[in-house]
PDB file of C-alpha atoms in Angstrom:
ATOM      1  CA  UNK A   1     -36.267  12.208  -0.283  1.00 61.00           C
ATOM      2  CA  UNK A   2     -38.176   9.720  -2.437  1.00 62.00           C
ATOM      3  CA  UNK A   3     -36.153   7.117  -3.818  1.00 60.00           C
ATOM      4  CA  UNK A   4     -35.440   7.071  -7.698  1.00 74.00           C
ATOM      5  CA  UNK A   5     -37.840   4.573  -9.625  1.00 66.00           C
ATOM      6  CA  UNK A   6     -36.170   1.759 -11.326  1.00 69.00           C
ATOM      7  CA  UNK A   7     -36.563   1.984 -15.168  1.00 72.00           C
ATOM      8  CA  UNK A   8     -35.596  -0.491 -17.912  1.00 79.00           C
ATOM      9  CA  UNK A   9     -32.143  -0.939 -19.498  1.00 83.00           C
ATOM     10  CA  UNK A  10     -31.715   1.996 -22.186  1.00 90.00           C
ATOM     11  CA  UNK A  11     -30.362   0.479 -25.405  1.00 92.00           C
ATOM     12  CA  UNK A  12     -29.842   1.613 -28.997  1.00 96.00           C
ATOM     13  CA  UNK A  13     -32.622   1.356 -31.645  1.00 95.00           C
ATOM     14  CA  UNK A  14     -31.060  -1.692 -33.148  1.00 96.00           C
ATOM     15  CA  UNK A  15     -30.814  -3.486 -29.689  1.00 96.00           C
ATOM     16  CA  UNK A  16     -34.419  -2.467 -28.745  1.00 90.00           C
ATOM     17  CA  UNK A  17     -35.816  -3.940 -32.138  1.00 95.00           C
ATOM     18  CA  UNK A  18     -33.934  -7.326 -31.586  1.00 96.00           C
ATOM     19  CA  UNK A  19     -35.249  -7.479 -28.250  1.00 93.00           C
ATOM     20  CA  UNK A  20     -38.633  -6.701 -29.362  1.00 92.00           C
ATOM     21  CA  UNK A  21     -38.653  -9.134 -32.204  1.00 96.00           C
ATOM     22  CA  UNK A  22     -37.556 -11.957 -29.863  1.00 97.00           C
ATOM     23  CA  UNK A  23     -40.286 -11.087 -27.351  1.00 92.00           C
ATOM     24  CA  UNK A  24     -42.837 -10.819 -30.399  1.00 94.00           C
ATOM     25  CA  UNK A  25     -41.750 -14.344 -31.514  1.00 97.00           C
ATOM     26  CA  UNK A  26     -42.501 -15.827 -28.138  1.00 96.00           C
ATOM     27  CA  UNK A  27     -45.994 -14.100 -27.858  1.00 91.00           C
ATOM     28  CA  UNK A  28     -47.031 -15.447 -31.420  1.00 96.00           C
ATOM     29  CA  UNK A  29     -46.118 -19.008 -30.146  1.00 97.00           C
ATOM     30  CA  UNK A  30     -48.367 -18.229 -27.290  1.00 94.00           C
ATOM     31  CA  UNK A  31     -51.070 -17.076 -29.645  1.00 93.00           C
ATOM     32  CA  UNK A  32     -51.039 -20.180 -31.550  1.00 96.00           C
ATOM     33  CA  UNK A  33     -51.066 -22.318 -28.280  1.00 97.00           C
ATOM     34  CA  UNK A  34     -54.021 -20.360 -27.139  1.00 93.00           C
ATOM     35  CA  UNK A  35     -55.632 -21.287 -30.766  1.00 95.00           C
ATOM     36  CA  UNK A  36     -55.186 -24.795 -29.879  1.00 96.00           C
ATOM     37  CA  UNK A  37     -56.713 -24.598 -26.498  1.00 94.00           C
ATOM     38  CA  UNK A  38     -59.939 -22.693 -27.947  1.00 94.00           C
ATOM     39  CA  UNK A  39     -60.046 -25.279 -30.628  1.00 95.00           C
ATOM     40  CA  UNK A  40     -60.129 -27.925 -27.868  1.00 96.00           C
ATOM     41  CA  UNK A  41     -62.799 -25.912 -25.892  1.00 95.00           C
ATOM     42  CA  UNK A  42     -65.042 -25.995 -28.828  1.00 95.00           C
ATOM     43  CA  UNK A  43     -64.709 -29.807 -28.806  1.00 96.00           C
ATOM     44  CA  UNK A  44     -65.774 -30.191 -25.087  1.00 96.00           C
ATOM     45  CA  UNK A  45     -68.931 -32.276 -24.472  1.00 97.00           C
ATOM     46  CA  UNK A  46     -71.661 -30.578 -22.719  1.00 97.00           C
ATOM     47  CA  UNK A  47     -74.130 -31.308 -19.880  1.00 97.00           C
ATOM     48  CA  UNK A  48     -77.799 -30.643 -19.833  1.00 97.00           C
ATOM     49  CA  UNK A  49     -79.029 -28.486 -16.932  1.00 96.00           C
ATOM     50  CA  UNK A  50     -82.321 -27.533 -15.591  1.00 91.00           C
ATOM     51  CA  UNK A  51     -84.060 -24.847 -17.666  1.00 89.00           C
ATOM     52  CA  UNK A  52     -86.627 -23.787 -15.076  1.00 90.00           C
ATOM     53  CA  UNK A  53     -84.423 -21.924 -12.620  1.00 94.00           C
ATOM     54  CA  UNK A  54     -86.202 -18.467 -11.811  1.00 96.00           C
ATOM     55  CA  UNK A  55     -84.388 -15.206 -11.536  1.00 97.00           C
ATOM     56  CA  UNK A  56     -85.434 -11.661 -10.767  1.00 96.00           C
ATOM     57  CA  UNK A  57     -84.573  -9.247 -13.619  1.00 95.00           C
ATOM     58  CA  UNK A  58     -85.266  -5.798 -14.304  1.00 94.00           C
ATOM     59  CA  UNK A  59     -88.731  -6.731 -15.719  1.00 93.00           C
ATOM     60  CA  UNK A  60     -89.607  -9.358 -13.290  1.00 95.00           C
ATOM     61  CA  UNK A  61     -89.097 -13.159 -12.884  1.00 96.00           C
ATOM     62  CA  UNK A  62     -87.522 -15.005 -15.739  1.00 96.00           C
ATOM     63  CA  UNK A  63     -86.202 -18.543 -16.577  1.00 95.00           C
ATOM     64  CA  UNK A  64     -82.665 -19.437 -17.532  1.00 96.00           C
ATOM     65  CA  UNK A  65     -83.777 -19.699 -21.167  1.00 95.00           C
ATOM     66  CA  UNK A  66     -84.977 -16.058 -20.908  1.00 95.00           C
ATOM     67  CA  UNK A  67     -81.436 -14.912 -20.030  1.00 97.00           C
ATOM     68  CA  UNK A  68     -80.454 -15.937 -23.597  1.00 97.00           C
ATOM     69  CA  UNK A  69     -82.547 -12.974 -24.801  1.00 96.00           C
ATOM     70  CA  UNK A  70     -83.485 -15.166 -28.061  1.00 95.00           C
ATOM     71  CA  UNK A  71     -79.701 -15.751 -28.860  1.00 96.00           C
ATOM     72  CA  UNK A  72     -78.138 -19.408 -28.924  1.00 96.00           C
ATOM     73  CA  UNK A  73     -75.057 -18.897 -26.647  1.00 97.00           C
ATOM     74  CA  UNK A  74     -74.987 -17.406 -23.016  1.00 98.00           C
ATOM     75  CA  UNK A  75     -72.126 -16.363 -21.034  1.00 97.00           C
ATOM     76  CA  UNK A  76     -72.927 -15.835 -17.254  1.00 97.00           C
ATOM     77  CA  UNK A  77     -70.493 -14.134 -14.799  1.00 96.00           C
ATOM     78  CA  UNK A  78     -71.221 -15.226 -11.289  1.00 97.00           C
ATOM     79  CA  UNK A  79     -70.533 -11.763  -9.542  1.00 95.00           C
ATOM     80  CA  UNK A  80     -69.978 -12.272  -5.894  1.00 94.00           C
ATOM     81  CA  UNK A  81     -72.825 -10.519  -4.097  1.00 94.00           C
ATOM     82  CA  UNK A  82     -74.248 -12.457  -1.156  1.00 93.00           C
ATOM     83  CA  UNK A  83     -77.886 -11.488   0.131  1.00 93.00           C
ATOM     84  CA  UNK A  84     -76.745  -9.810   3.172  1.00 91.00           C
ATOM     85  CA  UNK A  85     -73.947  -7.896   1.787  1.00 93.00           C
ATOM     86  CA  UNK A  86     -74.077  -4.035   1.280  1.00 90.00           C
ATOM     87  CA  UNK A  87     -71.923  -3.794  -1.784  1.00 90.00           C
ATOM     88  CA  UNK A  88     -70.774  -6.121  -4.639  1.00 90.00           C
ATOM     89  CA  UNK A  89     -67.221  -7.797  -4.676  1.00 89.00           C
ATOM     90  CA  UNK A  90     -64.492  -5.270  -5.478  1.00 84.00           C
ATOM     91  CA  UNK A  91     -62.647  -7.864  -7.859  1.00 84.00           C
ATOM     92  CA  UNK A  92     -65.941  -8.715  -9.576  1.00 89.00           C
ATOM     93  CA  UNK A  93     -66.578  -5.038 -10.070  1.00 88.00           C
ATOM     94  CA  UNK A  94     -63.351  -4.406 -11.609  1.00 83.00           C
ATOM     95  CA  UNK A  95     -64.216  -7.354 -14.150  1.00 87.00           C
ATOM     96  CA  UNK A  96     -67.495  -5.701 -15.071  1.00 89.00           C
ATOM     97  CA  UNK A  97     -65.955  -2.230 -15.567  1.00 87.00           C
ATOM     98  CA  UNK A  98     -64.036  -3.998 -18.350  1.00 85.00           C
ATOM     99  CA  UNK A  99     -67.394  -5.245 -19.911  1.00 89.00           C
ATOM    100  CA  UNK A 100     -67.710  -3.264 -23.206  1.00 82.00           C
ATOM    101  CA  UNK A 101     -70.795  -2.778 -25.407  1.00 88.00           C
ATOM    102  CA  UNK A 102     -72.729  -6.010 -26.111  1.00 92.00           C
ATOM    103  CA  UNK A 103     -73.768  -5.448 -29.660  1.00 93.00           C
ATOM    104  CA  UNK A 104     -70.556  -7.097 -30.993  1.00 92.00           C
ATOM    105  CA  UNK A 105     -71.300 -10.198 -28.953  1.00 93.00           C
ATOM    106  CA  UNK A 106     -74.930 -10.115 -29.952  1.00 96.00           C
ATOM    107  CA  UNK A 107     -73.703 -10.230 -33.536  1.00 94.00           C
ATOM    108  CA  UNK A 108     -72.373 -13.575 -33.006  1.00 95.00           C
ATOM    109  CA  UNK A 109     -75.694 -14.768 -31.347  1.00 95.00           C
ATOM    110  CA  UNK A 110     -74.236 -14.697 -27.843  1.00 96.00           C
ATOM    111  CA  UNK A 111     -75.564 -12.936 -24.669  1.00 97.00           C
ATOM    112  CA  UNK A 112     -73.446 -11.834 -21.548  1.00 96.00           C
ATOM    113  CA  UNK A 113     -75.290 -11.546 -18.184  1.00 97.00           C
ATOM    114  CA  UNK A 114     -74.415 -11.243 -14.674  1.00 97.00           C
ATOM    115  CA  UNK A 115     -75.971 -13.281 -11.712  1.00 98.00           C
ATOM    116  CA  UNK A 116     -75.607 -12.798  -8.039  1.00 96.00           C
ATOM    117  CA  UNK A 117     -77.594 -14.138  -4.991  1.00 95.00           C
ATOM    118  CA  UNK A 118     -78.149 -10.414  -3.610  1.00 95.00           C
ATOM    119  CA  UNK A 119     -81.848  -9.232  -3.915  1.00 96.00           C
ATOM    120  CA  UNK A 120     -82.602  -7.062  -7.054  1.00 96.00           C
ATOM    121  CA  UNK A 121     -83.084  -3.806  -5.276  1.00 95.00           C
ATOM    122  CA  UNK A 122     -79.404  -4.168  -3.994  1.00 96.00           C
ATOM    123  CA  UNK A 123     -78.110  -5.146  -7.496  1.00 97.00           C
ATOM    124  CA  UNK A 124     -79.915  -2.156  -9.054  1.00 96.00           C
ATOM    125  CA  UNK A 125     -78.536   0.215  -6.352  1.00 94.00           C
ATOM    126  CA  UNK A 126     -75.115  -0.869  -6.829  1.00 92.00           C
ATOM    127  CA  UNK A 127     -75.338  -0.778 -10.509  1.00 94.00           C
ATOM    128  CA  UNK A 128     -76.430   2.810 -10.402  1.00 94.00           C
ATOM    129  CA  UNK A 129     -73.426   3.563  -7.999  1.00 91.00           C
ATOM    130  CA  UNK A 130     -71.062   2.128 -10.548  1.00 90.00           C
ATOM    131  CA  UNK A 131     -72.687   3.631 -13.495  1.00 89.00           C
ATOM    132  CA  UNK A 132     -72.905   0.502 -15.511  1.00 92.00           C
ATOM    133  CA  UNK A 133     -75.373   0.164 -18.442  1.00 90.00           C
ATOM    134  CA  UNK A 134     -75.034  -3.221 -19.365  1.00 91.00           C
ATOM    135  CA  UNK A 135     -74.883  -6.204 -18.971  1.00 93.00           C
ATOM    136  CA  UNK A 136     -78.169  -7.244 -17.514  1.00 96.00           C
ATOM    137  CA  UNK A 137     -78.033  -8.214 -13.972  1.00 97.00           C
ATOM    138  CA  UNK A 138     -80.263 -10.919 -12.653  1.00 98.00           C
ATOM    139  CA  UNK A 139     -80.893 -12.034  -8.985  1.00 97.00           C
ATOM    140  CA  UNK A 140     -80.710 -15.812  -8.287  1.00 96.00           C
ATOM    141  CA  UNK A 141     -82.084 -15.263  -4.794  1.00 94.00           C
ATOM    142  CA  UNK A 142     -84.335 -18.071  -3.744  1.00 90.00           C
ATOM    143  CA  UNK A 143     -82.821 -20.438  -6.602  1.00 92.00           C
ATOM    144  CA  UNK A 144     -80.277 -23.362  -6.405  1.00 93.00           C
ATOM    145  CA  UNK A 145     -78.707 -21.831  -9.515  1.00 96.00           C
ATOM    146  CA  UNK A 146     -75.585 -20.673  -7.800  1.00 94.00           C
ATOM    147  CA  UNK A 147     -75.153 -23.546  -5.635  1.00 93.00           C
ATOM    148  CA  UNK A 148     -75.706 -26.008  -8.568  1.00 94.00           C
ATOM    149  CA  UNK A 149     -73.133 -24.157 -10.700  1.00 95.00           C
ATOM    150  CA  UNK A 150     -70.660 -23.894  -7.828  1.00 92.00           C
ATOM    151  CA  UNK A 151     -70.920 -20.285  -7.431  1.00 92.00           C
ATOM    152  CA  UNK A 152     -72.071 -20.470  -3.733  1.00 88.00           C
ATOM    153  CA  UNK A 153     -70.514 -23.206  -1.521  1.00 82.00           C
ATOM    154  CA  UNK A 154     -72.161 -22.505   1.934  1.00 69.00           C
ATOM    155  CA  UNK A 155     -74.111 -19.494   2.981  1.00 55.00           C
ATOM    156  CA  UNK A 156     -72.484 -19.023   6.169  1.00 49.00           C
ATOM    157  CA  UNK A 157     -68.851 -19.969   5.252  1.00 47.00           C
ATOM    158  CA  UNK A 158     -66.288 -18.393   7.873  1.00 47.00           C
ATOM    159  CA  UNK A 159     -63.967 -17.045   5.280  1.00 50.00           C
ATOM    160  CA  UNK A 160     -63.907 -13.552   3.962  1.00 49.00           C
ATOM    161  CA  UNK A 161     -66.013 -14.443   0.888  1.00 56.00           C
ATOM    162  CA  UNK A 162     -68.675 -15.833   3.003  1.00 74.00           C
ATOM    163  CA  UNK A 163     -69.210 -18.961   0.537  1.00 84.00           C
ATOM    164  CA  UNK A 164     -69.549 -16.954  -2.511  1.00 92.00           C
ATOM    165  CA  UNK A 165     -67.190 -17.557  -5.649  1.00 92.00           C
ATOM    166  CA  UNK A 166     -66.788 -15.591  -8.867  1.00 92.00           C
ATOM    167  CA  UNK A 167     -66.662 -17.401 -12.016  1.00 94.00           C
ATOM    168  CA  UNK A 168     -68.048 -18.107 -15.552  1.00 96.00           C
ATOM    169  CA  UNK A 169     -70.474 -20.618 -16.983  1.00 97.00           C
ATOM    170  CA  UNK A 170     -71.099 -20.969 -20.572  1.00 97.00           C
ATOM    171  CA  UNK A 171     -74.481 -22.261 -21.833  1.00 98.00           C
ATOM    172  CA  UNK A 172     -75.874 -23.309 -25.187  1.00 97.00           C
ATOM    173  CA  UNK A 173     -79.718 -23.909 -25.666  1.00 94.00           C
ATOM    174  CA  UNK A 174     -81.654 -25.953 -28.208  1.00 94.00           C
ATOM    175  CA  UNK A 175     -85.349 -25.097 -27.949  1.00 90.00           C
ATOM    176  CA  UNK A 176     -86.180 -25.424 -24.244  1.00 89.00           C
ATOM    177  CA  UNK A 177     -83.028 -27.581 -23.485  1.00 95.00           C
ATOM    178  CA  UNK A 178     -80.240 -25.788 -21.940  1.00 96.00           C
ATOM    179  CA  UNK A 179     -76.556 -27.220 -21.864  1.00 98.00           C
ATOM    180  CA  UNK A 180     -73.429 -26.116 -19.822  1.00 98.00           C
ATOM    181  CA  UNK A 181     -70.620 -26.168 -22.326  1.00 98.00           C
ATOM    182  CA  UNK A 182     -67.818 -24.474 -20.131  1.00 97.00           C
ATOM    183  CA  UNK A 183     -67.002 -23.058 -16.637  1.00 97.00           C
ATOM    184  CA  UNK A 184     -63.973 -21.625 -14.960  1.00 95.00           C
ATOM    185  CA  UNK A 185     -62.964 -19.488 -12.163  1.00 93.00           C
ATOM    186  CA  UNK A 186     -60.235 -17.937 -10.183  1.00 88.00           C
ATOM    187  CA  UNK A 187     -57.833 -16.412 -12.586  1.00 83.00           C
ATOM    188  CA  UNK A 188     -59.731 -18.159 -15.339  1.00 87.00           C
ATOM    189  CA  UNK A 189     -61.911 -14.884 -15.463  1.00 87.00           C
ATOM    190  CA  UNK A 190     -58.928 -12.846 -16.373  1.00 80.00           C
ATOM    191  CA  UNK A 191     -59.738 -14.267 -19.875  1.00 79.00           C
ATOM    192  CA  UNK A 192     -62.675 -11.627 -19.808  1.00 80.00           C
ATOM    193  CA  UNK A 193     -60.331  -9.076 -21.444  1.00 65.00           C
ATOM    194  CA  UNK A 194     -61.929  -8.383 -24.846  1.00 71.00           C
ATOM    195  CA  UNK A 195     -64.865  -9.266 -27.051  1.00 78.00           C
ATOM    196  CA  UNK A 196     -62.707 -11.655 -28.913  1.00 80.00           C
ATOM    197  CA  UNK A 197     -61.954 -13.640 -25.605  1.00 83.00           C
ATOM    198  CA  UNK A 198     -65.489 -13.601 -24.730  1.00 86.00           C
ATOM    199  CA  UNK A 199     -66.248 -15.331 -27.939  1.00 88.00           C
ATOM    200  CA  UNK A 200     -63.400 -17.697 -27.592  1.00 87.00           C
ATOM    201  CA  UNK A 201     -65.413 -19.081 -24.466  1.00 81.00           C
ATOM    202  CA  UNK A 202     -68.298 -20.290 -26.439  1.00 88.00           C
ATOM    203  CA  UNK A 203     -68.687 -23.314 -28.276  1.00 86.00           C
ATOM    204  CA  UNK A 204     -68.814 -21.608 -31.819  1.00 91.00           C
ATOM    205  CA  UNK A 205     -65.917 -19.417 -30.956  1.00 91.00           C
ATOM    206  CA  UNK A 206     -65.436 -16.428 -33.166  1.00 89.00           C
ATOM    207  CA  UNK A 207     -67.071 -17.937 -36.049  1.00 92.00           C
ATOM    208  CA  UNK A 208     -64.393 -17.005 -38.387  1.00 93.00           C
ATOM    209  CA  UNK A 209     -62.979 -19.324 -41.353  1.00 93.00           C
ATOM    210  CA  UNK A 210     -59.382 -19.308 -40.102  1.00 93.00           C
ATOM    211  CA  UNK A 211     -60.552 -21.305 -36.820  1.00 93.00           C
ATOM    212  CA  UNK A 212     -59.981 -24.889 -36.256  1.00 92.00           C
ATOM    213  CA  UNK A 213     -63.545 -25.779 -35.770  1.00 89.00           C
ATOM    214  CA  UNK A 214     -65.731 -28.963 -36.316  1.00 88.00           C
ATOM    215  CA  UNK A 215     -67.248 -29.468 -39.569  1.00 88.00           C
ATOM    216  CA  UNK A 216     -70.408 -27.388 -40.014  1.00 89.00           C
ATOM    217  CA  UNK A 217     -69.702 -24.842 -37.491  1.00 86.00           C
ATOM    218  CA  UNK A 218     -71.124 -21.367 -38.206  1.00 90.00           C
ATOM    219  CA  UNK A 219     -68.291 -19.489 -39.804  1.00 91.00           C
ATOM    220  CA  UNK A 220     -67.507 -16.395 -41.912  1.00 93.00           C
ATOM    221  CA  UNK A 221     -64.438 -14.716 -43.389  1.00 94.00           C
ATOM    222  CA  UNK A 222     -62.894 -12.568 -40.729  1.00 89.00           C
ATOM    223  CA  UNK A 223     -63.082  -8.985 -40.619  1.00 79.00           C
ATOM    224  CA  UNK A 224     -66.471  -8.850 -42.633  1.00 87.00           C
ATOM    225  CA  UNK A 225     -69.064  -9.148 -39.806  1.00 87.00           C
ATOM    226  CA  UNK A 226     -67.931  -6.786 -37.136  1.00 82.00           C
ATOM    227  CA  UNK A 227     -69.183  -3.214 -37.213  1.00 79.00           C
ATOM    228  CA  UNK A 228     -69.142  -0.068 -34.851  1.00 72.00           C
ATOM    229  CA  UNK A 229     -71.861  -0.843 -32.346  1.00 72.00           C
ATOM    230  CA  UNK A 230     -74.262   1.562 -33.844  1.00 75.00           C
ATOM    231  CA  UNK A 231     -74.129   0.045 -37.206  1.00 81.00           C
ATOM    232  CA  UNK A 232     -75.269  -3.453 -36.838  1.00 83.00           C
ATOM    233  CA  UNK A 233     -78.650  -4.094 -38.182  1.00 79.00           C
ATOM    234  CA  UNK A 234     -81.402  -4.946 -35.768  1.00 63.00           C
TER     235      UNK A 234
END
């Protein structure tokens, strides 16, 4: 016989409401602390990186500047997929499954891209298997990009990950100059939970007037810029 599944305590409506309000108060405090962390991230310095890394994309070779697709900000998810692997990392696959339509990010001058060391043919085959339509996936095979960004530590490491690491790198470009503004890995990638949290990673944030941002940062009132993804103007 299957043992019974434990359940939360059953209480009256009044007791439940009191417990809920206490929990919400704690969550609001956490939200305010997250706002302060995001404000600090927008004030981080940045470091210049080489703009001439070459990647293989769906339409052929491209540079790091091309990954921006004409936008000012770029979030790269370092997807663990080594050149000799037959399938992408299952944990990274879970992360990409949660990535939604990019139109909302594009409306905030931000591009999201995947980068892996596996050759493009393997990436494309796996993308079709997973049924992903976006984001664009680039191969950095033959480039130092992964190693320079800390996403590859050693090509033949003995551990199960074989030297590949997942993570996030955020970039800003000014003309042909490219700057790395933020990076995280491990549980830091759990922040990729919604469109809002993607934007919170970038130096300009959500670009809404309630945010604590430096003077001159691009901002508009909240709730006036976002649209259904097929309603944005080109």
